[in-house]
Short mmCIF file of C-alpha atoms and ligand atoms in Angstrom, two decimals:
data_model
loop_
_atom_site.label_atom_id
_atom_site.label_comp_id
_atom_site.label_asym_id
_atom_site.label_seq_id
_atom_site.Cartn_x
_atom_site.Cartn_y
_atom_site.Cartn_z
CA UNK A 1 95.06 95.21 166.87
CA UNK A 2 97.65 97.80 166.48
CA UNK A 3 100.09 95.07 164.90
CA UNK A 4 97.68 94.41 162.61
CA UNK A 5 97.35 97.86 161.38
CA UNK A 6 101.01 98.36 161.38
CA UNK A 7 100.96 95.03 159.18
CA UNK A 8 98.61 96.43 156.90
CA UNK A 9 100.15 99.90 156.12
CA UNK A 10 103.39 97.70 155.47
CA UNK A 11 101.69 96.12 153.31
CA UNK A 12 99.99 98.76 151.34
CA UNK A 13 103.38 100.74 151.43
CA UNK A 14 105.22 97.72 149.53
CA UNK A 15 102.71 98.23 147.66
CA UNK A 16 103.05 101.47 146.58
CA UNK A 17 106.94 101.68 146.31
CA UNK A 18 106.70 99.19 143.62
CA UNK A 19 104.00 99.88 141.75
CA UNK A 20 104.26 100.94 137.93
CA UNK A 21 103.00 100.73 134.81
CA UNK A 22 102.51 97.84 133.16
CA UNK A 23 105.20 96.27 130.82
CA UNK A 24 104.20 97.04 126.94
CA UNK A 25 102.95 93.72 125.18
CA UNK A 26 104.35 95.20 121.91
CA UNK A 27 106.92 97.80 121.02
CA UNK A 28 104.95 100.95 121.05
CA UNK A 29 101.16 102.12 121.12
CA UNK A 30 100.31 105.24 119.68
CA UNK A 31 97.91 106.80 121.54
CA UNK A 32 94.60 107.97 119.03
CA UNK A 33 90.98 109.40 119.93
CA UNK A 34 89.09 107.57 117.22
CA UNK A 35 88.81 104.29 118.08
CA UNK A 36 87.38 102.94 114.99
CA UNK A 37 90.40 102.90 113.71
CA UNK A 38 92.24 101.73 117.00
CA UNK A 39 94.15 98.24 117.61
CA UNK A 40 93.59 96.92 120.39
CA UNK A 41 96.61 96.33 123.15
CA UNK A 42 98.39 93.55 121.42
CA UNK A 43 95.50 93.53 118.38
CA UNK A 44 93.85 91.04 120.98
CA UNK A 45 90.10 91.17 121.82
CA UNK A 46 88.12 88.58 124.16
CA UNK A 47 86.00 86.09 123.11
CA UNK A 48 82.40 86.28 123.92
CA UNK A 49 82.99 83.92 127.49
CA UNK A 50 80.03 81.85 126.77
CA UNK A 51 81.68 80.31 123.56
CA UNK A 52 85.11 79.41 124.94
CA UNK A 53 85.72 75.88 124.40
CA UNK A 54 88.70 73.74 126.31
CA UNK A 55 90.34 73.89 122.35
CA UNK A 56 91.09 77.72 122.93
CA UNK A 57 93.94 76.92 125.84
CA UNK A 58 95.08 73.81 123.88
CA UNK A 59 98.06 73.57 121.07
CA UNK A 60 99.08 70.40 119.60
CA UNK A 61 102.46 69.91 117.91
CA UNK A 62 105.79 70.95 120.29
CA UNK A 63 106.65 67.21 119.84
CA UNK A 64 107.68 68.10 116.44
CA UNK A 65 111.21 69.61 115.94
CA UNK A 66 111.51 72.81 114.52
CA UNK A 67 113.59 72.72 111.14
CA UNK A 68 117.41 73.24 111.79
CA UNK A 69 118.67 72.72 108.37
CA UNK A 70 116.85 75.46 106.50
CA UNK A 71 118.84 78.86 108.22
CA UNK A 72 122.24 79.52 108.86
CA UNK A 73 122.61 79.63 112.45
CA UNK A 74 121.27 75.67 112.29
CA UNK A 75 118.54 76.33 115.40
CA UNK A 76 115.18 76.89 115.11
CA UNK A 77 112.47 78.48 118.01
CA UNK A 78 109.09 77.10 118.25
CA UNK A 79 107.20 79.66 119.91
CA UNK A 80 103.84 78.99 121.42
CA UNK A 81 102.52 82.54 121.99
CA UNK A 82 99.29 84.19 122.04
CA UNK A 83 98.76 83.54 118.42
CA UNK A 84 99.52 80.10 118.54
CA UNK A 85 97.04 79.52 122.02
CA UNK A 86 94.23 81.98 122.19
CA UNK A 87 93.68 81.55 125.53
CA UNK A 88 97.23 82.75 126.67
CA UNK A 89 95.76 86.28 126.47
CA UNK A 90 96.04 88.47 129.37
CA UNK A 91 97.86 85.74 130.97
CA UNK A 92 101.62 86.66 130.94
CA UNK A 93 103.15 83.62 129.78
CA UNK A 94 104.10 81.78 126.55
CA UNK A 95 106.24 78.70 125.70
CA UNK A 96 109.16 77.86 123.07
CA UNK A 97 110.78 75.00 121.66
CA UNK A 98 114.21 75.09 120.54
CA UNK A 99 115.86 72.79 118.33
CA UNK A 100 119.75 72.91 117.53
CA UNK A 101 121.65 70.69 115.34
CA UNK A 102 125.50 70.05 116.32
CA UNK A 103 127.69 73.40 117.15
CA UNK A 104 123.40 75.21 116.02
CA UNK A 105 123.34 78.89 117.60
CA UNK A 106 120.41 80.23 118.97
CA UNK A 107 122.43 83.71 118.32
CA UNK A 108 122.65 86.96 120.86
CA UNK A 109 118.95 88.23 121.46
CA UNK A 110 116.84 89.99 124.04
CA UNK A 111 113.14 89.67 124.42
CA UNK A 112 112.02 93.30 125.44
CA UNK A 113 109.26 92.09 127.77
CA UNK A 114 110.09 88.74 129.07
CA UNK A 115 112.16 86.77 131.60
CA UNK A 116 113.10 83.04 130.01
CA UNK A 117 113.46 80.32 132.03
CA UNK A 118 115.45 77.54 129.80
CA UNK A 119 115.42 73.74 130.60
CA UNK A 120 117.96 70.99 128.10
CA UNK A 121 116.17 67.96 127.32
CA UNK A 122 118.84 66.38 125.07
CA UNK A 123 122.46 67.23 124.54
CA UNK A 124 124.80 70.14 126.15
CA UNK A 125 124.09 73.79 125.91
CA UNK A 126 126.69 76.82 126.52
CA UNK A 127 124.09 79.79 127.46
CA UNK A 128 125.00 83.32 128.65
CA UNK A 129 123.52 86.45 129.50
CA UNK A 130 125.42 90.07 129.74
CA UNK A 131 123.95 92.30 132.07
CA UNK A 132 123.17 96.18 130.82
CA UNK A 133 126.42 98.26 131.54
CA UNK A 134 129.37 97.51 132.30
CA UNK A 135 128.48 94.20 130.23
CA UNK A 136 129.64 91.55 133.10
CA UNK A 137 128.81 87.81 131.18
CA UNK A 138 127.56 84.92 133.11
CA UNK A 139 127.46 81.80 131.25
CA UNK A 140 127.55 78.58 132.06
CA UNK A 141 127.22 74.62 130.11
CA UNK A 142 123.88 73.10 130.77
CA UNK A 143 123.37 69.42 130.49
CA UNK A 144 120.04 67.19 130.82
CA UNK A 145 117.70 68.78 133.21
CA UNK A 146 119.66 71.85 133.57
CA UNK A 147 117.52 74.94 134.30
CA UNK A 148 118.68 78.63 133.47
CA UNK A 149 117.02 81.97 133.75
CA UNK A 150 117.66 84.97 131.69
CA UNK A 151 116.35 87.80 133.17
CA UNK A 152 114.31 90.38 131.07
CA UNK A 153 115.64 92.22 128.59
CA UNK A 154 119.31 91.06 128.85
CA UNK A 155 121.02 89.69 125.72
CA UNK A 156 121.58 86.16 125.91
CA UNK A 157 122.55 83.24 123.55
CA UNK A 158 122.31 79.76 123.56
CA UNK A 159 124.85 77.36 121.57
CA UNK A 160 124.60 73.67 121.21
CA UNK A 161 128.76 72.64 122.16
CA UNK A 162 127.91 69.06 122.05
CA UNK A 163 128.22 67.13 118.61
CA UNK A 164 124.63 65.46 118.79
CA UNK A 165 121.70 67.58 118.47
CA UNK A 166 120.47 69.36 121.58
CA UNK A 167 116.88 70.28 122.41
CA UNK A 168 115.43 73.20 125.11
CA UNK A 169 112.17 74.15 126.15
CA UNK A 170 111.61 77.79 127.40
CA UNK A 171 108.75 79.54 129.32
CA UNK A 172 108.69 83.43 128.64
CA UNK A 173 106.96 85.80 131.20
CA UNK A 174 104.69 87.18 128.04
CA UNK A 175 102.15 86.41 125.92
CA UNK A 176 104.01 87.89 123.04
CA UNK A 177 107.79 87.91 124.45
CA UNK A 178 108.96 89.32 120.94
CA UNK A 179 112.46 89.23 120.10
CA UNK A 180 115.31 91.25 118.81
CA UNK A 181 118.30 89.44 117.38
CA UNK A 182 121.22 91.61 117.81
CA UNK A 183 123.37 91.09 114.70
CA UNK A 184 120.32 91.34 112.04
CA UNK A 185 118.81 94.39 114.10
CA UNK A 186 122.28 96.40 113.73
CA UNK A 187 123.54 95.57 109.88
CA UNK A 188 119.99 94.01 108.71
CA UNK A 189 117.81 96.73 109.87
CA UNK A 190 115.10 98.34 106.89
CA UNK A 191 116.34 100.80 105.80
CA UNK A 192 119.79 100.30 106.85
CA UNK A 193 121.53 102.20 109.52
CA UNK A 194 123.79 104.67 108.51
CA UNK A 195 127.37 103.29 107.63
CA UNK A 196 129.61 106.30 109.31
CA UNK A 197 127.23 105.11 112.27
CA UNK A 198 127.80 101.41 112.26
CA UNK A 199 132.23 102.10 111.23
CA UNK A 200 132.37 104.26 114.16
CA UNK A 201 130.22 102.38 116.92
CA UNK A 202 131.65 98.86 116.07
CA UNK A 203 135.05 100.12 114.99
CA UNK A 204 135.27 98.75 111.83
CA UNK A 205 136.03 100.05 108.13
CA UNK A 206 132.92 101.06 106.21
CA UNK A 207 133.78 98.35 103.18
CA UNK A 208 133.79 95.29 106.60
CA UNK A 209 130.25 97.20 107.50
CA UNK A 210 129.05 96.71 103.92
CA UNK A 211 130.24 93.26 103.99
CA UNK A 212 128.30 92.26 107.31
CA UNK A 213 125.27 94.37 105.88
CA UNK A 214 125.25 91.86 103.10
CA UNK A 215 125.00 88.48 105.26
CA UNK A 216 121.72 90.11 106.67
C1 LIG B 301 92.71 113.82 121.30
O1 LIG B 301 91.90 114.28 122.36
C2 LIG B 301 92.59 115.16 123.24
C3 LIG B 301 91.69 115.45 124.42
O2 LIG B 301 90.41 115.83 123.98
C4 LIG B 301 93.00 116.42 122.45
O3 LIG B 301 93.70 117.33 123.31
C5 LIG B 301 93.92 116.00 121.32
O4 LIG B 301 94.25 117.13 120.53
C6 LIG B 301 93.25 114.95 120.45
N1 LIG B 301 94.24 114.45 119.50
C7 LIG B 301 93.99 114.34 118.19
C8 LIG B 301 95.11 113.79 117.35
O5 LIG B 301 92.91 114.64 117.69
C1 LIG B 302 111.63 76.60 111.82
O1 LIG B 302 110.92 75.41 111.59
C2 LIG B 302 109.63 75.61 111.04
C3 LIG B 302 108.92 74.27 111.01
O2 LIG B 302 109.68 73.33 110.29
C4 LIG B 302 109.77 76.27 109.67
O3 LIG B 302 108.48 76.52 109.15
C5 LIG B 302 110.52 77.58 109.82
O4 LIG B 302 110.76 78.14 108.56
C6 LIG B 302 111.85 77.36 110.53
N1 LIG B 302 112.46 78.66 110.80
C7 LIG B 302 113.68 78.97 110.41
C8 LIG B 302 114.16 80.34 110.80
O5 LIG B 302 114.40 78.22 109.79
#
């Protein structure tokens, strides 16, 4: 009896030593008292139970290849998220395709609210994550049927070393992982960041700044 209680507090400790608020679904949520004018957590309601049909946890299509010759980075992410597969909401997860052609970058990124866990299907993949300060890198090249995790939040890459095309399939601990892509958040941002900012925190001269402000 008294191990059992002793088990249970355990328990409900654990409990509370980890608890905390849920992980945001999007990048901020203003709070507001008039909800008529409100969007909902993620702009996600339910459907009315009674007319779900099997069709709203079904998507058809991550057979086809995402198109790698129409950006400059030559990869391409198909993302099955809540959008895509109504019934994801609430759930937590969401699924990705990604396509590279030969020496294709899937270039440094971080998804704000989701763990990835990456498996290759076809051809060789260098991937790497670099933990938040001091910036250790842990990469590795990952062949057919080689898994990876990048935990949350990190920035990570994946590029295709091999010199046929390489495909990966991802599943993201969100329904709506989002994503920030590092170079074209810093010198593509709207407006753009200040330039004394960006020569000082990368080092560079303003006019090398401008230039890399262009390519975004
Ligand atoms: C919202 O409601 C709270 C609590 O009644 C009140 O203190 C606050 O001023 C209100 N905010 C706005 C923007 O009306
Ligand atoms: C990825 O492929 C899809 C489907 O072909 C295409 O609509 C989309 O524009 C591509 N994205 C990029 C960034 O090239």
């Amino acid at each position: 009896m008294m191990k059992v209680v002793i088990v249970a507090i355990l328990a409900l400790a654990t409990t509370l030593v980890s608890a905390y608020d849920p992980s945001p679904l999007q990048d901020f949520c203003v709070a507001i008292n008039n909800t008529d004018s409100a969007v909902f957590v993620n702009g996600k309601f339910c459907k009315d139970p009674t007319l779900v049909t099997a069709n709203d946890f079904f998507f058809s299509g991550l057979n086809i290849p995402g198109n790698i010759a129409a950006n400059k980075v030559e990869s391409n992410v198909t993302l099955v998220n809540v959008d895509k597969l109504p019934g994801l909401n609430t759930l937590g997860v969401s699924l990705a395709r990604l396509d590279f052609a030969p020496y294709g970058l899937n270039p440094p990124h971080t998804h704000p609210h989701s763990t990835e866990l990456l498996v290759v299907i076809e051809g060789t993949i260098l991937v790497g994550f670099v933990t938040s300060n001091p910036n250790k890198l842990f990469t590795k090249v990952l062949n057919l049927g080689d898994v990876f995790v990048f935990p949350i939040g990190l920035i990570h890459f994946q590029f295709n070393i091999g010199q046929t095309n390489a495909v990966a399939f991802a599943g993201l601990s969100s329904q709506n992982p989002r994503v920030i892509t590092i170079a074209n958040a810093v010198f593509g941002s709207n407006p753009p960041i200040n330039l004394d900012v960006l020569a000082k925190a990368f080092l560079l001269d303003k006019n090398v700044v401008e230039y890399l402000q262009k390519q975004f």
